[in-house]
Amino acid sequence: MSEKKKALVETATRLFAQYGYHAVGIDRIIAESQVAKMTMYKYFPSKSKLVVEVLNTQSAARAADIASAVAPHSDTLEKLHAVFLWHHTWINSDAFTGCMFINAAAEFHAEENEILTAAAAQKEGFIRTLAGILGGAVEAENAEKIARRCVALLDGATISAQINGRLDAALEAWEMAAGLVESEHLQIA
């Protein structure tokens, strides 16, 4: 990625996270990234293209963070727990402003299809990641079912932290996820 394109994406990411997608205009992104308007439109012919790039970049970064969090663990349950601990750390960080993917879906819902598609792709990718973690220990059907439920718990924890300031929400979500695993009578190894 060129330096100017990177500056646009990083600036847009920061502004969108802090203020929301609709509240931030292209002119502000251009001014704060110190990139010419023509350069902006060279890389991103529309704001929606920039939003999609921000979401895709954040999706890749989130996937890398999760992979790093689970890498030190060999036990399936410990790996799953590491994902919830990563979320707890993120929620309690100064950088936390809620989930960019949930926020994008809320702001754009059906009006910008490619944005909703990018947000949904991140969630589906996260489900596949969790199903992959569980896949060695449980049947594929159960792995996907548990993964979907874990993502729902983590999304709920994220929203609870964002709206209600519940900084322990991911830890509570983990308690529910661990109970789910136990209630399914799964042999996790």
JSON list of C-alpha atoms in Angstrom, two decimals:
[
{"chain": "A", "resi": 1, "resn": "MET", "atom": "CA", "xyz": [0.00, 0.00, 0.00]},
{"chain": "A", "resi": 2, "resn": "SER", "atom": "CA", "xyz": [1.40, 3.42, -0.93]},
{"chain": "A", "resi": 3, "resn": "GLU", "atom": "CA", "xyz": [2.18, 5.89, 1.86]},
{"chain": "A", "resi": 4, "resn": "LYS", "atom": "CA", "xyz": [-0.61, 8.25, 0.77]},
{"chain": "A", "resi": 5, "resn": "LYS", "atom": "CA", "xyz": [-3.20, 5.49, 0.56]},
{"chain": "A", "resi": 6, "resn": "LYS", "atom": "CA", "xyz": [-2.04, 4.23, 3.96]},
{"chain": "A", "resi": 7, "resn": "ALA", "atom": "CA", "xyz": [-2.38, 7.75, 5.40]},
{"chain": "A", "resi": 8, "resn": "LEU", "atom": "CA", "xyz": [-5.94, 7.98, 4.08]},
{"chain": "A", "resi": 9, "resn": "VAL", "atom": "CA", "xyz": [-6.91, 4.58, 5.49]},
{"chain": "A", "resi": 10, "resn": "GLU", "atom": "CA", "xyz": [-5.30, 5.21, 8.89]},
{"chain": "A", "resi": 11, "resn": "THR", "atom": "CA", "xyz": [-6.84, 8.67, 9.21]},
{"chain": "A", "resi": 12, "resn": "ALA", "atom": "CA", "xyz": [-10.26, 7.42, 8.13]},
{"chain": "A", "resi": 13, "resn": "THR", "atom": "CA", "xyz": [-10.01, 4.51, 10.57]},
{"chain": "A", "resi": 14, "resn": "ARG", "atom": "CA", "xyz": [-9.25, 6.81, 13.48]},
{"chain": "A", "resi": 15, "resn": "LEU", "atom": "CA", "xyz": [-11.97, 9.32, 12.58]},
{"chain": "A", "resi": 16, "resn": "PHE", "atom": "CA", "xyz": [-14.64, 6.71, 11.82]},
{"chain": "A", "resi": 17, "resn": "ALA", "atom": "CA", "xyz": [-13.91, 4.89, 15.09]},
{"chain": "A", "resi": 18, "resn": "GLN", "atom": "CA", "xyz": [-14.06, 8.10, 17.10]},
{"chain": "A", "resi": 19, "resn": "TYR", "atom": "CA", "xyz": [-16.96, 9.94, 15.43]},
{"chain": "A", "resi": 20, "resn": "GLY", "atom": "CA", "xyz": [-18.83, 7.46, 13.25]},
{"chain": "A", "resi": 21, "resn": "TYR", "atom": "CA", "xyz": [-18.98, 6.94, 9.51]},
{"chain": "A", "resi": 22, "resn": "HIS", "atom": "CA", "xyz": [-21.66, 9.47, 8.57]},
{"chain": "A", "resi": 23, "resn": "ALA", "atom": "CA", "xyz": [-20.32, 12.19, 10.87]},
{"chain": "A", "resi": 24, "resn": "VAL", "atom": "CA", "xyz": [-16.93, 12.28, 9.13]},
{"chain": "A", "resi": 25, "resn": "GLY", "atom": "CA", "xyz": [-16.76, 13.86, 5.70]},
{"chain": "A", "resi": 26, "resn": "ILE", "atom": "CA", "xyz": [-14.24, 13.28, 2.94]},
{"chain": "A", "resi": 27, "resn": "ASP", "atom": "CA", "xyz": [-12.88, 16.83, 3.28]},
{"chain": "A", "resi": 28, "resn": "ARG", "atom": "CA", "xyz": [-11.94, 16.19, 6.91]},
{"chain": "A", "resi": 29, "resn": "ILE", "atom": "CA", "xyz": [-10.21, 12.92, 6.03]},
{"chain": "A", "resi": 30, "resn": "ILE", "atom": "CA", "xyz": [-8.29, 14.67, 3.24]},
{"chain": "A", "resi": 31, "resn": "ALA", "atom": "CA", "xyz": [-7.27, 17.55, 5.52]},
{"chain": "A", "resi": 32, "resn": "GLU", "atom": "CA", "xyz": [-6.16, 15.37, 8.42]},
{"chain": "A", "resi": 33, "resn": "SER", "atom": "CA", "xyz": [-4.31, 12.89, 6.24]},
{"chain": "A", "resi": 34, "resn": "GLN", "atom": "CA", "xyz": [-2.62, 15.76, 4.35]},
{"chain": "A", "resi": 35, "resn": "VAL", "atom": "CA", "xyz": [-3.36, 14.15, 1.00]},
{"chain": "A", "resi": 36, "resn": "ALA", "atom": "CA", "xyz": [-4.60, 15.97, -2.08]},
{"chain": "A", "resi": 37, "resn": "LYS", "atom": "CA", "xyz": [-8.25, 15.55, -3.04]},
{"chain": "A", "resi": 38, "resn": "MET", "atom": "CA", "xyz": [-7.21, 14.10, -6.42]},
{"chain": "A", "resi": 39, "resn": "THR", "atom": "CA", "xyz": [-5.09, 11.51, -4.63]},
{"chain": "A", "resi": 40, "resn": "MET", "atom": "CA", "xyz": [-8.01, 10.57, -2.43]},
{"chain": "A", "resi": 41, "resn": "TYR", "atom": "CA", "xyz": [-10.26, 10.00, -5.42]},
{"chain": "A", "resi": 42, "resn": "LYS", "atom": "CA", "xyz": [-7.49, 8.14, -7.26]},
{"chain": "A", "resi": 43, "resn": "TYR", "atom": "CA", "xyz": [-7.51, 5.49, -4.54]},
{"chain": "A", "resi": 44, "resn": "PHE", "atom": "CA", "xyz": [-11.13, 5.77, -3.42]},
{"chain": "A", "resi": 45, "resn": "PRO", "atom": "CA", "xyz": [-13.64, 7.03, -6.01]},
{"chain": "A", "resi": 46, "resn": "SER", "atom": "CA", "xyz": [-16.30, 7.19, -3.29]},
{"chain": "A", "resi": 47, "resn": "LYS", "atom": "CA", "xyz": [-16.55, 7.35, 0.48]},
{"chain": "A", "resi": 48, "resn": "SER", "atom": "CA", "xyz": [-18.11, 3.90, 0.49]},
{"chain": "A", "resi": 49, "resn": "LYS", "atom": "CA", "xyz": [-14.98, 2.47, -1.18]},
{"chain": "A", "resi": 50, "resn": "LEU", "atom": "CA", "xyz": [-12.88, 4.04, 1.60]},
{"chain": "A", "resi": 51, "resn": "VAL", "atom": "CA", "xyz": [-15.19, 2.61, 4.28]},
{"chain": "A", "resi": 52, "resn": "VAL", "atom": "CA", "xyz": [-14.86, -0.86, 2.72]},
{"chain": "A", "resi": 53, "resn": "GLU", "atom": "CA", "xyz": [-11.06, -0.53, 2.68]},
{"chain": "A", "resi": 54, "resn": "VAL", "atom": "CA", "xyz": [-11.08, 0.54, 6.34]},
{"chain": "A", "resi": 55, "resn": "LEU", "atom": "CA", "xyz": [-13.25, -2.45, 7.26]},
{"chain": "A", "resi": 56, "resn": "ASN", "atom": "CA", "xyz": [-11.11, -4.89, 5.28]},
{"chain": "A", "resi": 57, "resn": "THR", "atom": "CA", "xyz": [-7.93, -3.50, 6.83]},
{"chain": "A", "resi": 58, "resn": "GLN", "atom": "CA", "xyz": [-9.42, -3.71, 10.32]},
{"chain": "A", "resi": 59, "resn": "SER", "atom": "CA", "xyz": [-10.65, -7.24, 9.63]},
{"chain": "A", "resi": 60, "resn": "ALA", "atom": "CA", "xyz": [-7.15, -8.38, 8.69]},
{"chain": "A", "resi": 61, "resn": "ALA", "atom": "CA", "xyz": [-5.66, -6.67, 11.76]},
{"chain": "A", "resi": 62, "resn": "ARG", "atom": "CA", "xyz": [-8.26, -8.24, 14.06]},
{"chain": "A", "resi": 63, "resn": "ALA", "atom": "CA", "xyz": [-7.63, -11.70, 12.58]},
{"chain": "A", "resi": 64, "resn": "ALA", "atom": "CA", "xyz": [-3.88, -11.29, 13.12]},
{"chain": "A", "resi": 65, "resn": "ASP", "atom": "CA", "xyz": [-4.42, -10.16, 16.72]},
{"chain": "A", "resi": 66, "resn": "ILE", "atom": "CA", "xyz": [-6.65, -13.15, 17.45]},
{"chain": "A", "resi": 67, "resn": "ALA", "atom": "CA", "xyz": [-4.15, -15.55, 15.84]},
{"chain": "A", "resi": 68, "resn": "SER", "atom": "CA", "xyz": [-1.39, -14.12, 18.04]},
{"chain": "A", "resi": 69, "resn": "ALA", "atom": "CA", "xyz": [-3.57, -14.45, 21.14]},
{"chain": "A", "resi": 70, "resn": "VAL", "atom": "CA", "xyz": [-4.30, -18.14, 20.58]},
{"chain": "A", "resi": 71, "resn": "ALA", "atom": "CA", "xyz": [-0.88, -19.16, 19.22]},
{"chain": "A", "resi": 72, "resn": "PRO", "atom": "CA", "xyz": [0.78, -19.86, 22.59]},
{"chain": "A", "resi": 73, "resn": "HIS", "atom": "CA", "xyz": [-1.95, -22.34, 23.56]},
{"chain": "A", "resi": 74, "resn": "SER", "atom": "CA", "xyz": [-2.35, -25.97, 22.53]},
{"chain": "A", "resi": 75, "resn": "ASP", "atom": "CA", "xyz": [-5.52, -26.86, 24.44]},
{"chain": "A", "resi": 76, "resn": "THR", "atom": "CA", "xyz": [-8.76, -26.07, 22.60]},
{"chain": "A", "resi": 77, "resn": "LEU", "atom": "CA", "xyz": [-10.51, -24.58, 25.62]},
{"chain": "A", "resi": 78, "resn": "GLU", "atom": "CA", "xyz": [-7.46, -22.43, 26.42]},
{"chain": "A", "resi": 79, "resn": "LYS", "atom": "CA", "xyz": [-7.41, -21.15, 22.84]},
{"chain": "A", "resi": 80, "resn": "LEU", "atom": "CA", "xyz": [-11.09, -20.25, 23.03]},
{"chain": "A", "resi": 81, "resn": "HIS", "atom": "CA", "xyz": [-10.52, -18.59, 26.41]},
{"chain": "A", "resi": 82, "resn": "ALA", "atom": "CA", "xyz": [-7.63, -16.60, 24.88]},
{"chain": "A", "resi": 83, "resn": "VAL", "atom": "CA", "xyz": [-10.05, -15.12, 22.34]},
{"chain": "A", "resi": 84, "resn": "PHE", "atom": "CA", "xyz": [-12.32, -13.90, 25.12]},
{"chain": "A", "resi": 85, "resn": "LEU", "atom": "CA", "xyz": [-9.33, -12.54, 27.06]},
{"chain": "A", "resi": 86, "resn": "TRP", "atom": "CA", "xyz": [-8.18, -10.67, 23.94]},
{"chain": "A", "resi": 87, "resn": "HIS", "atom": "CA", "xyz": [-11.64, -9.08, 23.75]},
{"chain": "A", "resi": 88, "resn": "HIS", "atom": "CA", "xyz": [-11.48, -8.17, 27.44]},
{"chain": "A", "resi": 89, "resn": "THR", "atom": "CA", "xyz": [-8.11, -6.47, 26.91]},
{"chain": "A", "resi": 90, "resn": "TRP", "atom": "CA", "xyz": [-9.39, -4.64, 23.82]},
{"chain": "A", "resi": 91, "resn": "ILE", "atom": "CA", "xyz": [-12.56, -3.45, 25.58]},
{"chain": "A", "resi": 92, "resn": "ASN", "atom": "CA", "xyz": [-10.43, -2.09, 28.42]},
{"chain": "A", "resi": 93, "resn": "SER", "atom": "CA", "xyz": [-7.93, -0.35, 26.14]},
{"chain": "A", "resi": 94, "resn": "ASP", "atom": "CA", "xyz": [-7.86, 3.39, 25.46]},
{"chain": "A", "resi": 95, "resn": "ALA", "atom": "CA", "xyz": [-8.42, 2.59, 21.78]},
{"chain": "A", "resi": 96, "resn": "PHE", "atom": "CA", "xyz": [-11.83, 0.97, 22.40]},
{"chain": "A", "resi": 97, "resn": "THR", "atom": "CA", "xyz": [-14.70, 2.78, 20.68]},
{"chain": "A", "resi": 98, "resn": "GLY", "atom": "CA", "xyz": [-16.91, -0.22, 19.97]},
{"chain": "A", "resi": 99, "resn": "CYS", "atom": "CA", "xyz": [-16.89, -2.57, 17.02]},
{"chain": "A", "resi": 100, "resn": "MET", "atom": "CA", "xyz": [-16.29, -0.85, 13.69]},
{"chain": "A", "resi": 101, "resn": "PHE", "atom": "CA", "xyz": [-18.16, -3.67, 11.91]},
{"chain": "A", "resi": 102, "resn": "ILE", "atom": "CA", "xyz": [-21.27, -3.48, 14.08]},
{"chain": "A", "resi": 103, "resn": "ASN", "atom": "CA", "xyz": [-21.18, 0.31, 13.86]},
{"chain": "A", "resi": 104, "resn": "ALA", "atom": "CA", "xyz": [-20.88, 0.18, 10.06]},
{"chain": "A", "resi": 105, "resn": "ALA", "atom": "CA", "xyz": [-23.81, -2.22, 9.82]},
{"chain": "A", "resi": 106, "resn": "ALA", "atom": "CA", "xyz": [-25.86, 0.04, 12.09]},
{"chain": "A", "resi": 107, "resn": "GLU", "atom": "CA", "xyz": [-25.05, 3.22, 10.18]},
{"chain": "A", "resi": 108, "resn": "PHE", "atom": "CA", "xyz": [-25.37, 1.86, 6.66]},
{"chain": "A", "resi": 109, "resn": "HIS", "atom": "CA", "xyz": [-27.71, -1.18, 7.06]},
{"chain": "A", "resi": 110, "resn": "ALA", "atom": "CA", "xyz": [-29.19, -1.74, 3.57]},
{"chain": "A", "resi": 111, "resn": "GLU", "atom": "CA", "xyz": [-28.28, 1.63, 2.07]},
{"chain": "A", "resi": 112, "resn": "GLU", "atom": "CA", "xyz": [-24.67, 0.70, 1.19]},
{"chain": "A", "resi": 113, "resn": "ASN", "atom": "CA", "xyz": [-24.55, -2.95, 0.24]},
{"chain": "A", "resi": 114, "resn": "GLU", "atom": "CA", "xyz": [-20.77, -3.27, -0.17]},
{"chain": "A", "resi": 115, "resn": "ILE", "atom": "CA", "xyz": [-20.22, -1.86, 3.32]},
{"chain": "A", "resi": 116, "resn": "LEU", "atom": "CA", "xyz": [-22.69, -4.28, 4.87]},
{"chain": "A", "resi": 117, "resn": "THR", "atom": "CA", "xyz": [-21.06, -7.08, 2.89]},
{"chain": "A", "resi": 118, "resn": "ALA", "atom": "CA", "xyz": [-17.61, -6.16, 4.26]},
{"chain": "A", "resi": 119, "resn": "ALA", "atom": "CA", "xyz": [-18.93, -6.00, 7.83]},
{"chain": "A", "resi": 120, "resn": "ALA", "atom": "CA", "xyz": [-20.70, -9.35, 7.45]},
{"chain": "A", "resi": 121, "resn": "ALA", "atom": "CA", "xyz": [-17.59, -10.91, 5.91]},
{"chain": "A", "resi": 122, "resn": "GLN", "atom": "CA", "xyz": [-15.58, -10.03, 9.02]},
{"chain": "A", "resi": 123, "resn": "LYS", "atom": "CA", "xyz": [-18.16, -11.65, 11.29]},
{"chain": "A", "resi": 124, "resn": "GLU", "atom": "CA", "xyz": [-18.31, -14.79, 9.13]},
{"chain": "A", "resi": 125, "resn": "GLY", "atom": "CA", "xyz": [-14.50, -14.92, 9.06]},
{"chain": "A", "resi": 126, "resn": "PHE", "atom": "CA", "xyz": [-14.43, -14.68, 12.84]},
{"chain": "A", "resi": 127, "resn": "ILE", "atom": "CA", "xyz": [-16.95, -17.52, 13.09]},
{"chain": "A", "resi": 128, "resn": "ARG", "atom": "CA", "xyz": [-14.73, -19.64, 10.79]},
{"chain": "A", "resi": 129, "resn": "THR", "atom": "CA", "xyz": [-11.71, -18.82, 12.97]},
{"chain": "A", "resi": 130, "resn": "LEU", "atom": "CA", "xyz": [-13.48, -19.95, 16.13]},
{"chain": "A", "resi": 131, "resn": "ALA", "atom": "CA", "xyz": [-14.88, -23.04, 14.38]},
{"chain": "A", "resi": 132, "resn": "GLY", "atom": "CA", "xyz": [-11.31, -23.83, 13.31]},
{"chain": "A", "resi": 133, "resn": "ILE", "atom": "CA", "xyz": [-10.14, -23.56, 16.91]},
{"chain": "A", "resi": 134, "resn": "LEU", "atom": "CA", "xyz": [-12.92, -25.92, 17.99]},
{"chain": "A", "resi": 135, "resn": "GLY", "atom": "CA", "xyz": [-12.69, -28.15, 14.93]},
{"chain": "A", "resi": 136, "resn": "GLY", "atom": "CA", "xyz": [-9.99, -30.45, 16.18]},
{"chain": "A", "resi": 137, "resn": "ALA", "atom": "CA", "xyz": [-11.98, -31.32, 19.28]},
{"chain": "A", "resi": 138, "resn": "VAL", "atom": "CA", "xyz": [-15.60, -31.48, 18.14]},
{"chain": "A", "resi": 139, "resn": "GLU", "atom": "CA", "xyz": [-17.58, -32.38, 15.05]},
{"chain": "A", "resi": 140, "resn": "ALA", "atom": "CA", "xyz": [-17.67, -29.67, 12.39]},
{"chain": "A", "resi": 141, "resn": "GLU", "atom": "CA", "xyz": [-21.40, -29.07, 12.87]},
{"chain": "A", "resi": 142, "resn": "ASN", "atom": "CA", "xyz": [-20.97, -28.52, 16.61]},
{"chain": "A", "resi": 143, "resn": "ALA", "atom": "CA", "xyz": [-17.86, -26.41, 16.05]},
{"chain": "A", "resi": 144, "resn": "GLU", "atom": "CA", "xyz": [-19.75, -23.98, 13.83]},
{"chain": "A", "resi": 145, "resn": "LYS", "atom": "CA", "xyz": [-22.75, -23.88, 16.18]},
{"chain": "A", "resi": 146, "resn": "ILE", "atom": "CA", "xyz": [-20.57, -23.09, 19.19]},
{"chain": "A", "resi": 147, "resn": "ALA", "atom": "CA", "xyz": [-18.52, -20.57, 17.17]},
{"chain": "A", "resi": 148, "resn": "ARG", "atom": "CA", "xyz": [-21.67, -18.69, 16.11]},
{"chain": "A", "resi": 149, "resn": "ARG", "atom": "CA", "xyz": [-22.85, -18.55, 19.70]},
{"chain": "A", "resi": 150, "resn": "CYS", "atom": "CA", "xyz": [-19.44, -17.36, 20.92]},
{"chain": "A", "resi": 151, "resn": "VAL", "atom": "CA", "xyz": [-19.42, -14.56, 18.35]},
{"chain": "A", "resi": 152, "resn": "ALA", "atom": "CA", "xyz": [-22.92, -13.57, 19.46]},
{"chain": "A", "resi": 153, "resn": "LEU", "atom": "CA", "xyz": [-21.71, -13.48, 23.07]},
{"chain": "A", "resi": 154, "resn": "LEU", "atom": "CA", "xyz": [-18.65, -11.41, 22.14]},
{"chain": "A", "resi": 155, "resn": "ASP", "atom": "CA", "xyz": [-20.70, -9.00, 20.04]},
{"chain": "A", "resi": 156, "resn": "GLY", "atom": "CA", "xyz": [-23.08, -8.60, 22.95]},
{"chain": "A", "resi": 157, "resn": "ALA", "atom": "CA", "xyz": [-20.16, -8.00, 25.31]},
{"chain": "A", "resi": 158, "resn": "THR", "atom": "CA", "xyz": [-18.75, -5.39, 22.95]},
{"chain": "A", "resi": 159, "resn": "ILE", "atom": "CA", "xyz": [-22.06, -3.55, 22.71]},
{"chain": "A", "resi": 160, "resn": "SER", "atom": "CA", "xyz": [-22.56, -3.77, 26.48]},
{"chain": "A", "resi": 161, "resn": "ALA", "atom": "CA", "xyz": [-19.12, -2.27, 27.06]},
{"chain": "A", "resi": 162, "resn": "GLN", "atom": "CA", "xyz": [-19.71, 0.46, 24.48]},
{"chain": "A", "resi": 163, "resn": "ILE", "atom": "CA", "xyz": [-23.18, 1.48, 25.63]},
{"chain": "A", "resi": 164, "resn": "ASN", "atom": "CA", "xyz": [-23.20, 0.65, 29.34]},
{"chain": "A", "resi": 165, "resn": "GLY", "atom": "CA", "xyz": [-19.51, 0.82, 30.18]},
{"chain": "A", "resi": 166, "resn": "ARG", "atom": "CA", "xyz": [-19.49, -2.85, 31.23]},
{"chain": "A", "resi": 167, "resn": "LEU", "atom": "CA", "xyz": [-15.72, -3.38, 31.12]},
{"chain": "A", "resi": 168, "resn": "ASP", "atom": "CA", "xyz": [-16.04, -6.94, 32.42]},
{"chain": "A", "resi": 169, "resn": "ALA", "atom": "CA", "xyz": [-18.55, -7.95, 29.73]},
{"chain": "A", "resi": 170, "resn": "ALA", "atom": "CA", "xyz": [-16.11, -10.18, 27.82]},
{"chain": "A", "resi": 171, "resn": "LEU", "atom": "CA", "xyz": [-15.26, -12.07, 31.01]},
{"chain": "A", "resi": 172, "resn": "GLU", "atom": "CA", "xyz": [-18.95, -12.60, 31.69]},
{"chain": "A", "resi": 173, "resn": "ALA", "atom": "CA", "xyz": [-19.35, -13.73, 28.08]},
{"chain": "A", "resi": 174, "resn": "TRP", "atom": "CA", "xyz": [-16.57, -16.26, 28.66]},
{"chain": "A", "resi": 175, "resn": "GLU", "atom": "CA", "xyz": [-18.44, -17.68, 31.67]},
{"chain": "A", "resi": 176, "resn": "MET", "atom": "CA", "xyz": [-21.48, -18.17, 29.43]},
{"chain": "A", "resi": 177, "resn": "ALA", "atom": "CA", "xyz": [-19.37, -19.69, 26.63]},
{"chain": "A", "resi": 178, "resn": "ALA", "atom": "CA", "xyz": [-17.68, -22.10, 29.03]},
{"chain": "A", "resi": 179, "resn": "GLY", "atom": "CA", "xyz": [-21.12, -23.06, 30.33]},
{"chain": "A", "resi": 180, "resn": "LEU", "atom": "CA", "xyz": [-22.29, -23.59, 26.75]},
{"chain": "A", "resi": 181, "resn": "VAL", "atom": "CA", "xyz": [-19.37, -25.90, 26.04]},
{"chain": "A", "resi": 182, "resn": "GLU", "atom": "CA", "xyz": [-20.11, -27.82, 29.23]},
{"chain": "A", "resi": 183, "resn": "SER", "atom": "CA", "xyz": [-23.86, -28.01, 28.53]},
{"chain": "A", "resi": 184, "resn": "GLU", "atom": "CA", "xyz": [-23.19, -29.44, 25.10]},
{"chain": "A", "resi": 185, "resn": "HIS", "atom": "CA", "xyz": [-21.32, -32.27, 26.87]},
{"chain": "A", "resi": 186, "resn": "LEU", "atom": "CA", "xyz": [-18.44, -31.79, 24.49]},
{"chain": "A", "resi": 187, "resn": "GLN", "atom": "CA", "xyz": [-15.13, -33.45, 24.97]},
{"chain": "A", "resi": 188, "resn": "ILE", "atom": "CA", "xyz": [-12.73, -30.55, 24.46]},
{"chain": "A", "resi": 189, "resn": "ALA", "atom": "CA", "xyz": [-9.08, -31.54, 24.32]}
]
